[in-house]
Short mmCIF file of C-alpha atoms in Angstrom, two decimals:
data_model
loop_
_atom_site.label_atom_id
_atom_site.label_comp_id
_atom_site.label_asym_id
_atom_site.label_seq_id
_atom_site.Cartn_x
_atom_site.Cartn_y
_atom_site.Cartn_z
CA MET A 120 -9.59 -23.43 1.48
CA ARG A 121 -11.83 -21.47 -0.80
CA VAL A 122 -10.67 -17.73 -0.51
CA LEU A 123 -12.54 -14.65 -1.94
CA VAL A 124 -10.12 -12.02 -2.85
CA ILE A 125 -11.62 -8.24 -3.29
CA GLY A 126 -9.82 -5.83 -5.71
CA SER A 127 -8.73 -5.44 -8.79
CA GLY A 128 -5.16 -4.17 -9.06
CA ALA A 129 -1.63 -5.75 -9.01
CA ARG A 130 -1.47 -5.98 -5.28
CA GLU A 131 -4.73 -8.60 -5.65
CA HIS A 132 -2.58 -9.97 -8.55
CA ALA A 133 0.16 -10.64 -6.38
CA LEU A 134 -2.14 -11.87 -3.31
CA LEU A 135 -3.65 -14.46 -5.65
CA LEU A 136 -0.19 -15.72 -6.85
CA ALA A 137 0.94 -16.11 -3.30
CA LEU A 138 -2.34 -17.71 -2.46
CA ARG A 139 -2.21 -20.41 -5.12
CA LYS A 140 1.40 -21.51 -4.06
CA ASP A 141 -0.67 -22.29 -0.62
CA PRO A 142 -1.34 -26.40 -0.68
CA SER A 143 -4.19 -25.74 1.31
CA VAL A 144 -6.22 -23.16 -0.89
CA ASP A 145 -7.88 -24.84 -3.65
CA HIS A 146 -10.25 -22.53 -5.07
CA LEU A 147 -9.71 -18.58 -5.63
CA VAL A 148 -12.01 -16.19 -6.39
CA ILE A 149 -11.50 -12.44 -7.29
CA ALA A 150 -13.88 -9.46 -7.60
CA PRO A 151 -13.97 -7.82 -9.71
CA GLY A 152 -10.02 -8.73 -11.14
CA ASN A 153 -8.67 -7.60 -14.26
CA ALA A 154 -7.27 -9.03 -17.59
CA GLY A 155 -4.18 -10.73 -15.54
CA THR A 156 -6.15 -12.34 -12.72
CA ALA A 157 -8.33 -13.94 -15.03
CA ALA A 158 -5.70 -16.62 -15.02
CA VAL A 159 -5.05 -17.19 -11.81
CA ALA A 160 -8.83 -16.98 -10.34
CA GLU A 161 -12.65 -16.85 -11.10
CA GLN A 162 -13.77 -14.09 -11.35
CA ARG A 163 -16.64 -11.81 -10.47
CA ASP A 164 -18.09 -8.17 -11.42
CA ILE A 165 -19.77 -7.16 -8.14
CA ASP A 166 -19.95 -3.50 -6.09
CA ILE A 167 -16.75 -4.16 -3.86
CA THR A 168 -18.16 -1.13 -1.83
CA SER A 169 -21.09 -2.91 -0.69
CA GLY A 170 -21.23 -5.26 2.36
CA SER A 171 -24.21 -7.12 0.93
CA ALA A 172 -22.74 -7.61 -2.42
CA VAL A 173 -19.52 -8.97 -1.04
CA THR A 174 -21.37 -10.83 1.43
CA ALA A 175 -23.71 -12.39 -0.93
CA LEU A 176 -20.95 -13.36 -3.33
CA ALA A 177 -18.82 -14.86 -0.42
CA ARG A 178 -21.69 -17.33 0.51
CA GLU A 179 -22.44 -18.23 -2.97
CA VAL A 180 -18.82 -19.26 -3.86
CA GLU A 181 -18.72 -20.67 -0.34
CA ALA A 182 -15.66 -18.86 0.81
CA ASP A 183 -13.87 -19.94 4.10
CA LEU A 184 -12.09 -16.62 4.04
CA VAL A 185 -12.24 -13.14 2.55
CA VAL A 186 -9.25 -10.66 1.92
CA ILE A 187 -10.25 -7.39 1.21
CA GLY A 188 -7.51 -5.65 -0.59
CA PRO A 189 -8.24 -2.08 -1.16
CA GLU A 190 -8.87 0.77 1.69
CA VAL A 191 -12.17 2.03 0.47
CA PRO A 192 -14.27 -1.03 1.32
CA LEU A 193 -12.62 -1.47 4.66
CA VAL A 194 -13.03 2.27 5.46
CA LEU A 195 -16.70 1.87 4.26
CA GLY A 196 -17.31 -1.37 6.53
CA VAL A 197 -17.40 -4.19 3.95
CA ALA A 198 -15.37 -6.52 6.14
CA ASP A 199 -17.96 -6.02 8.99
CA ALA A 200 -20.65 -7.38 7.19
CA VAL A 201 -18.68 -10.27 6.05
CA ARG A 202 -17.71 -11.07 9.59
CA ALA A 203 -21.33 -10.38 10.49
CA ALA A 204 -22.41 -13.13 8.06
CA GLY A 205 -20.08 -15.67 9.97
CA ILE A 206 -17.59 -15.75 7.09
CA ALA A 207 -13.26 -15.52 8.42
CA CYS A 208 -12.40 -12.13 6.71
CA PHE A 209 -8.89 -10.71 6.65
CA GLY A 210 -9.23 -6.52 6.77
CA PRO A 211 -10.20 -4.78 9.78
CA SER A 212 -13.11 -3.36 10.77
CA GLN A 213 -14.62 0.37 9.76
CA ASP A 214 -13.71 1.45 13.23
CA ALA A 215 -10.55 0.22 12.95
CA ALA A 216 -10.11 1.55 9.28
CA ARG A 217 -9.98 5.00 10.59
CA ILE A 218 -6.33 4.26 10.98
CA GLU A 219 -6.03 5.32 7.35
CA GLY A 220 -9.48 6.62 6.73
CA SER A 221 -8.66 9.61 8.81
CA LYS A 222 -5.32 11.24 9.69
CA ALA A 223 -6.82 13.05 12.87
CA PHE A 224 -7.55 9.66 14.08
CA ALA A 225 -4.35 8.30 13.27
CA LYS A 226 -2.45 11.03 15.15
CA ASP A 227 -4.76 10.76 18.27
CA VAL A 228 -4.01 7.14 18.12
CA MET A 229 -0.32 7.52 18.05
CA ALA A 230 -0.05 10.38 20.56
CA THR A 231 -1.87 8.35 23.30
CA ALA A 232 0.08 5.12 22.22
CA GLY A 233 3.61 7.40 22.35
CA VAL A 234 4.43 6.98 19.18
CA ARG A 235 6.40 9.57 17.31
CA THR A 236 5.31 11.25 14.45
CA ALA A 237 5.50 14.58 12.62
CA ARG A 238 4.38 17.70 14.37
CA SER A 239 0.65 18.40 12.62
CA GLU A 240 -1.89 20.73 12.54
CA ILE A 241 -5.52 20.34 11.14
CA ILE A 242 -7.00 23.34 8.75
CA ASP A 243 -10.66 22.92 7.93
CA ASN A 244 -11.68 26.75 7.61
CA PRO A 245 -9.57 28.87 4.75
CA ALA A 246 -9.53 31.65 6.82
CA ASP A 247 -6.84 29.69 9.32
CA LEU A 248 -4.75 28.54 6.45
CA ASP A 249 -1.99 31.46 5.65
CA ALA A 250 -1.29 31.58 9.54
CA ALA A 251 -1.28 27.89 9.79
CA LEU A 252 1.29 27.70 6.92
CA ASN A 253 3.45 30.17 9.12
CA ASN A 254 3.88 27.29 11.20
CA PHE A 255 5.64 24.66 9.21
CA GLY A 256 8.22 24.27 6.11
CA PRO A 257 10.76 27.07 5.36
CA GLU A 258 9.24 29.62 7.37
CA ALA A 259 9.70 27.39 10.73
CA GLY A 260 13.16 26.32 9.60
CA GLU A 261 12.13 22.87 7.68
CA ALA A 262 13.03 21.54 4.48
CA ALA A 263 9.32 21.38 3.06
CA TRP A 264 5.74 22.24 3.37
CA VAL A 265 3.77 18.72 3.85
CA VAL A 266 0.39 19.14 2.90
CA LYS A 267 -2.13 16.32 3.02
CA ASP A 268 -5.85 15.41 2.28
CA ASP A 269 -7.26 14.29 5.81
CA GLY A 270 -9.03 11.49 3.94
CA LEU A 271 -8.37 8.76 1.47
CA ALA A 272 -6.53 10.06 -1.81
CA ALA A 273 -5.16 7.04 -3.25
CA GLY A 274 -1.71 8.23 -2.50
CA LYS A 275 -1.99 11.19 -4.35
CA GLY A 276 -3.44 13.74 -2.01
CA VAL A 277 0.09 14.78 -0.60
CA VAL A 278 2.38 17.77 -1.79
CA VAL A 279 5.92 18.11 -0.31
CA THR A 280 7.52 21.38 -1.68
CA ALA A 281 9.59 24.02 -0.45
CA ASP A 282 7.32 26.57 -2.58
CA ARG A 283 4.95 28.67 -0.19
CA ALA A 284 2.72 29.14 -3.19
CA ALA A 285 2.34 25.32 -4.20
CA ALA A 286 1.89 24.49 -0.94
CA ARG A 287 -0.78 26.90 -0.38
CA ALA A 288 -2.70 26.16 -3.75
CA HIS A 289 -2.84 22.71 -2.81
CA ALA A 290 -4.34 23.18 0.54
CA ALA A 291 -6.75 25.71 -0.58
CA GLY A 292 -8.11 23.35 -3.42
CA LEU A 293 -8.52 20.52 -0.78
CA LEU A 294 -10.81 23.07 1.30
CA ASP A 295 -12.29 24.52 -1.50
CA SER A 296 -13.65 20.77 -2.38
CA GLY A 297 -14.52 20.17 1.18
CA HIS A 298 -11.59 18.24 2.31
CA PRO A 299 -9.89 18.85 5.80
CA VAL A 300 -6.14 19.69 5.17
CA LEU A 301 -3.30 18.06 7.24
CA LEU A 302 -0.14 20.09 7.56
CA GLU A 303 2.77 18.32 9.04
CA SER A 304 6.56 18.80 10.03
CA PHE A 305 8.81 17.63 7.55
CA LEU A 306 10.47 14.51 8.46
CA ASP A 307 14.25 13.83 7.02
CA GLY A 308 15.69 10.27 6.41
CA PRO A 309 14.99 7.70 4.21
CA GLU A 310 11.33 6.13 4.40
CA LEU A 311 10.32 2.61 4.93
CA SER A 312 7.04 0.34 4.62
CA LEU A 313 6.81 -2.18 6.92
CA PHE A 314 3.35 -4.29 6.55
CA CYS A 315 2.10 -6.43 9.91
CA VAL A 316 -0.10 -9.00 9.95
CA VAL A 317 -2.18 -7.82 13.10
CA ASP A 318 -5.10 -9.26 15.25
CA GLY A 319 -5.57 -7.34 18.31
CA ALA A 320 -2.13 -7.03 20.25
CA THR A 321 -0.60 -9.86 18.24
CA VAL A 322 1.92 -8.53 15.63
CA VAL A 323 3.90 -10.53 13.18
CA PRO A 324 6.31 -8.18 10.72
CA LEU A 325 6.72 -9.16 7.19
CA LEU A 326 9.73 -7.88 5.33
CA PRO A 327 10.31 -3.96 5.26
CA ALA A 328 10.02 -2.60 1.55
CA GLN A 329 10.69 0.90 0.28
CA ASP A 330 8.51 2.38 -2.41
CA PHE A 331 8.95 5.44 -4.50
CA LYS A 332 6.06 7.75 -5.01
CA ARG A 333 7.41 10.63 -6.92
CA VAL A 334 6.60 10.34 -10.85
CA GLY A 335 9.68 10.60 -12.01
CA ASP A 336 13.66 9.39 -11.71
CA GLY A 337 15.68 10.98 -8.87
CA ASP A 338 12.19 11.44 -6.72
CA SER A 339 11.09 14.50 -9.23
CA GLY A 340 7.41 15.09 -10.41
CA PRO A 341 4.17 15.18 -8.43
CA ASN A 342 3.23 12.32 -6.28
CA THR A 343 1.66 9.21 -7.62
CA GLY A 344 0.06 5.78 -5.91
CA GLY A 345 3.54 4.44 -6.38
CA MET A 346 6.35 3.86 -9.39
CA GLY A 347 8.10 0.73 -8.00
CA ALA A 348 9.55 -1.05 -4.52
CA TYR A 349 11.84 -3.15 -3.34
CA ALA A 350 12.66 -5.68 -0.42
CA PRO A 351 14.12 -6.14 1.84
CA LEU A 352 16.27 -3.04 3.01
CA PRO A 353 20.10 -3.82 3.00
CA TRP A 354 20.33 -0.47 4.95
CA LEU A 355 18.03 -1.21 7.72
CA SER A 356 19.45 -3.69 10.55
CA GLY A 357 17.35 -6.34 12.32
CA GLU A 358 17.97 -4.37 15.68
CA ALA A 359 16.25 -1.32 14.24
CA LEU A 360 13.55 -3.45 12.73
CA ALA A 361 12.82 -4.93 15.93
CA ALA A 362 12.54 -1.52 17.63
CA ILE A 363 9.93 -0.35 15.03
CA VAL A 364 7.61 -3.22 15.62
CA SER A 365 8.14 -3.00 19.51
CA ASP A 366 8.12 1.10 19.79
CA VAL A 367 5.55 1.54 17.11
CA VAL A 368 3.48 -0.94 15.62
CA GLU A 369 2.79 -2.81 18.99
CA PRO A 370 1.75 0.05 20.62
CA VAL A 371 -0.64 1.32 18.08
CA ALA A 372 -2.06 -2.50 18.04
CA ALA A 373 -2.82 -2.15 21.61
CA GLU A 374 -4.11 1.13 21.90
CA LEU A 375 -6.76 0.34 19.39
CA VAL A 376 -7.78 -2.70 21.35
CA ARG A 377 -7.89 -0.40 24.12
CA ARG A 378 -9.93 1.89 22.42
CA GLY A 379 -12.75 -0.90 21.25
CA SER A 380 -11.23 -0.58 17.97
CA ARG A 381 -9.27 -4.07 17.70
CA PHE A 382 -7.52 -4.31 14.11
CA THR A 383 -7.98 -7.65 12.51
CA GLY A 384 -6.07 -7.49 9.09
CA LEU A 385 -2.85 -5.73 7.48
CA LEU A 386 -1.50 -2.50 9.27
CA TYR A 387 1.08 -0.51 6.96
CA ALA A 388 3.60 1.40 8.70
CA GLY A 389 5.18 4.24 6.99
CA LEU A 390 8.00 5.62 8.54
CA ALA A 391 10.98 8.07 8.10
CA MET A 392 14.03 7.05 9.73
CA THR A 393 15.34 10.62 10.48
CA SER A 394 18.20 11.80 12.25
CA THR A 395 16.83 11.35 15.60
CA GLY A 396 15.45 7.90 14.95
CA PRO A 397 12.04 6.54 13.12
CA ALA A 398 9.19 8.63 13.34
CA VAL A 399 5.54 7.84 11.40
CA VAL A 400 4.73 9.10 8.22
CA GLU A 401 1.18 7.28 8.13
CA PHE A 402 -0.57 4.24 8.67
CA ASN A 403 -2.48 2.36 6.24
CA CYS A 404 -5.07 -0.24 7.01
CA ARG A 405 -4.40 -2.79 3.89
CA PHE A 406 -1.57 -4.21 2.07
CA GLY A 407 -0.13 -1.21 0.34
CA ASP A 408 0.92 -1.09 -3.51
CA PRO A 409 3.50 -1.38 -5.01
CA GLU A 410 5.32 -2.80 -2.00
CA THR A 411 2.98 -6.13 -1.57
CA GLN A 412 4.39 -7.15 -5.33
CA ALA A 413 8.10 -7.10 -4.01
CA VAL A 414 7.55 -8.53 -0.46
CA LEU A 415 5.04 -11.45 -1.39
CA ALA A 416 7.79 -12.25 -4.25
CA LEU A 417 10.01 -13.53 -1.27
CA LEU A 418 7.22 -15.33 1.11
CA GLU A 419 7.92 -18.97 1.48
CA SER A 420 5.29 -19.49 4.40
CA PRO A 421 1.70 -20.51 3.05
CA LEU A 422 -0.17 -17.09 2.86
CA GLY A 423 -3.63 -18.76 2.71
CA GLN A 424 -2.93 -20.28 6.39
CA LEU A 425 -1.41 -16.95 7.58
CA LEU A 426 -4.05 -14.66 6.61
CA HIS A 427 -6.77 -17.53 8.01
CA ALA A 428 -5.09 -17.46 11.24
CA ALA A 429 -5.22 -13.91 11.74
CA ALA A 430 -9.17 -13.70 10.79
CA THR A 431 -9.90 -16.73 13.21
CA GLY A 432 -7.85 -15.58 16.41
CA GLY A 433 -4.81 -17.95 15.50
CA LEU A 434 -2.03 -15.86 14.55
CA SER A 435 -0.33 -15.94 17.92
CA GLU A 436 0.04 -19.84 17.14
CA PHE A 437 1.29 -19.54 13.84
CA GLY A 438 5.12 -19.63 14.30
CA ALA A 439 7.75 -17.60 12.46
CA LEU A 440 7.38 -17.10 8.91
CA ARG A 441 9.84 -18.27 6.08
CA TRP A 442 11.36 -15.78 3.72
CA ARG A 443 13.47 -16.55 0.42
CA ASP A 444 16.87 -15.34 0.53
CA ALA A 445 16.90 -12.95 -2.53
CA ALA A 446 15.66 -9.40 -3.27
CA ALA A 447 12.77 -8.32 -5.26
CA VAL A 448 12.39 -4.84 -6.95
CA THR A 449 8.67 -3.91 -8.42
CA VAL A 450 8.73 -1.26 -11.26
CA VAL A 451 4.99 0.14 -12.25
CA LEU A 452 4.70 0.62 -16.11
CA ALA A 453 2.29 3.80 -16.12
CA ALA A 454 -0.25 4.85 -18.57
CA GLU A 455 0.78 8.06 -20.66
CA ASN A 456 -0.12 11.48 -18.75
CA TYR A 457 -0.14 9.50 -15.35
CA PRO A 458 -0.57 10.97 -12.28
CA GLY A 459 -2.60 13.03 -14.41
CA ARG A 460 -5.71 12.01 -16.51
CA PRO A 461 -4.21 8.74 -18.05
CA ARG A 462 -4.88 7.73 -21.72
CA VAL A 463 -6.56 4.29 -21.91
CA GLY A 464 -7.89 1.75 -24.35
CA ASP A 465 -4.14 1.20 -25.90
CA VAL A 466 -3.34 -2.45 -26.86
CA ILE A 467 -0.22 -3.98 -24.40
CA SER A 468 1.84 -6.43 -25.92
CA GLY A 469 4.17 -8.82 -23.76
CA ALA A 470 1.76 -8.32 -20.58
CA GLU A 471 1.93 -12.35 -20.41
CA ALA A 472 5.54 -12.78 -19.43
CA ASP A 473 6.57 -14.49 -15.83
CA GLY A 474 6.25 -11.54 -13.18
CA VAL A 475 4.35 -9.07 -14.73
CA LEU A 476 0.93 -8.18 -12.56
CA HIS A 477 -1.70 -6.41 -13.69
CA ALA A 478 -3.68 -3.48 -12.71
CA GLY A 479 -5.02 -1.33 -14.92
CA THR A 480 -6.02 -3.63 -17.61
CA SER A 481 -9.14 -4.91 -19.46
CA VAL A 482 -9.83 -7.73 -22.33
CA ARG A 483 -11.32 -6.33 -25.11
CA ASP A 484 -14.09 -7.67 -27.02
CA ASP A 485 -11.81 -8.85 -29.77
CA GLY A 486 -9.84 -10.56 -26.98
CA ALA A 487 -6.85 -8.29 -26.69
CA VAL A 488 -5.48 -6.67 -23.47
CA VAL A 489 -5.66 -2.87 -23.36
CA SER A 490 -4.88 -0.41 -20.54
CA SER A 491 -7.71 0.54 -18.71
CA GLY A 492 -6.24 2.77 -15.61
CA GLY A 493 -3.05 5.14 -14.57
CA ARG A 494 -0.81 1.99 -13.21
CA VAL A 495 -1.09 -0.34 -15.92
CA LEU A 496 1.27 -3.15 -14.92
CA SER A 497 3.66 -4.17 -12.29
CA VAL A 498 6.80 -5.89 -13.05
CA VAL A 499 8.47 -8.04 -10.52
CA GLY A 500 12.30 -8.94 -11.05
CA VAL A 501 14.04 -11.29 -8.29
CA GLY A 502 17.49 -11.96 -7.79
CA ALA A 503 20.09 -12.88 -5.39
CA ASP A 504 20.66 -9.12 -4.43
CA LEU A 505 19.20 -5.99 -5.49
CA THR A 506 21.47 -5.71 -8.50
CA ALA A 507 20.31 -8.59 -9.88
CA ALA A 508 16.87 -8.12 -9.03
CA ARG A 509 17.15 -4.86 -10.47
CA ALA A 510 18.33 -6.18 -14.12
CA ASP A 511 15.67 -8.94 -13.62
CA ALA A 512 12.99 -6.42 -13.44
CA TYR A 513 13.74 -4.36 -16.01
CA ARG A 514 14.84 -6.94 -18.63
CA ILE A 515 11.13 -7.91 -18.22
CA LEU A 516 10.15 -4.64 -18.71
CA ASP A 517 12.18 -4.43 -21.91
CA SER A 518 9.74 -6.91 -23.85
CA ILE A 519 6.46 -4.93 -22.77
CA ARG A 520 5.09 -2.93 -25.14
CA LEU A 521 2.42 0.23 -24.41
CA PRO A 522 2.26 3.15 -26.53
CA GLY A 523 2.71 6.33 -24.64
CA SER A 524 3.78 4.45 -21.54
CA HIS A 525 6.68 5.29 -18.67
CA PHE A 526 7.98 4.01 -15.95
CA ARG A 527 11.02 4.92 -13.34
CA THR A 528 14.64 3.40 -13.94
CA ASP A 529 15.99 4.10 -11.16
CA ILE A 530 14.20 1.85 -8.36
CA GLY A 531 16.15 0.75 -5.78
CA ALA A 532 19.35 1.91 -7.55
CA ALA A 533 20.70 3.97 -4.69
CA ALA A 534 20.21 0.96 -2.17
CA ALA A 535 22.05 -1.31 -4.55
CA ALA A 536 24.80 1.00 -4.61
CA GLY A 537 25.12 1.47 -0.81
CA LYS A 538 24.11 5.02 -0.94
CA ILE A 539 21.71 4.86 1.38
CA GLN A 540 22.62 5.37 5.06
CA VAL A 541 20.55 5.90 8.26
#
């Protein structure tokens, strides 16, 4: 099987490594890729937001399967173009991708499906902002205001704060730039990410993971695209996981089918395990980063065959997934000043080590690997338990040098110490 992967981050690097283990996959192509993926797959530089460009490349490389990693091409309908050309594609249609592209659409789907989520209000007029803020946050008896960009924001369009002035400033900035604002009630309890391979009403869950959005240790500082993750979750029971699949993901998948927006691809449910039960924080229409790096490090089932089955209507016959009896921890190495405007162009040493996945990297004319984005590398450690996996990840990090870089030192620490409870 010849597989074309679309994207350039650590998520796509992890997908390539997992696909390479599948005996049915004999050729890998990635567009556009990065300095690390060049060692795993043939690389092509195209506009991945163009359905015609992706389709033309898929035809040229005779792809049997196209796997679209990032959300932007999916929201723009690239998967539709690939499927219209008769090529199997793992990734939802433009219509179904609205589950991530429009938080208002996702809220409506959840309401109809009877899925519990945060109370919310959409504001598109600045004149309505102050009155709406009064209905949320500490002034409504909640711990904090939750202010979100209604569209795509690469994980950085959310502010959670007990400071009304900060909440208002973020919301006003979004409105001034023409973006509707979503205010939500605050959900208490630990959060988790559950990836499910979906084709219509058929849902196959992967291992649950937990990611870390804040830039600093102890969940301090601004939100980012994700600074680390771990899997599985020792604090989540099998019964609780099964209930999330049956009470949250399956009803949403079925509602999308009912609406004529059948979902085929990776449906990501972000949830909070609140004091009154699980509630959805968000849905995404693709593999999440950095959780993918940890989850796929533990997958033993053939990934190419799994994704191809979903893309071609055979998911219901695929069978149970197999997992390594271990834990995995992903730690993101970020460039100086991230999540602000990152410093780029610095030489990276040690990035060729096992367990290192590339994201914001490129190759200079002299052959040096340099930073080219905010989240530069993901380091994945694997061990018998979370303590061992953490030790492995941070051991690898110690061998990497990038001027001005930073990373969190507490990824998975609370779970490893047994401090997370539902």
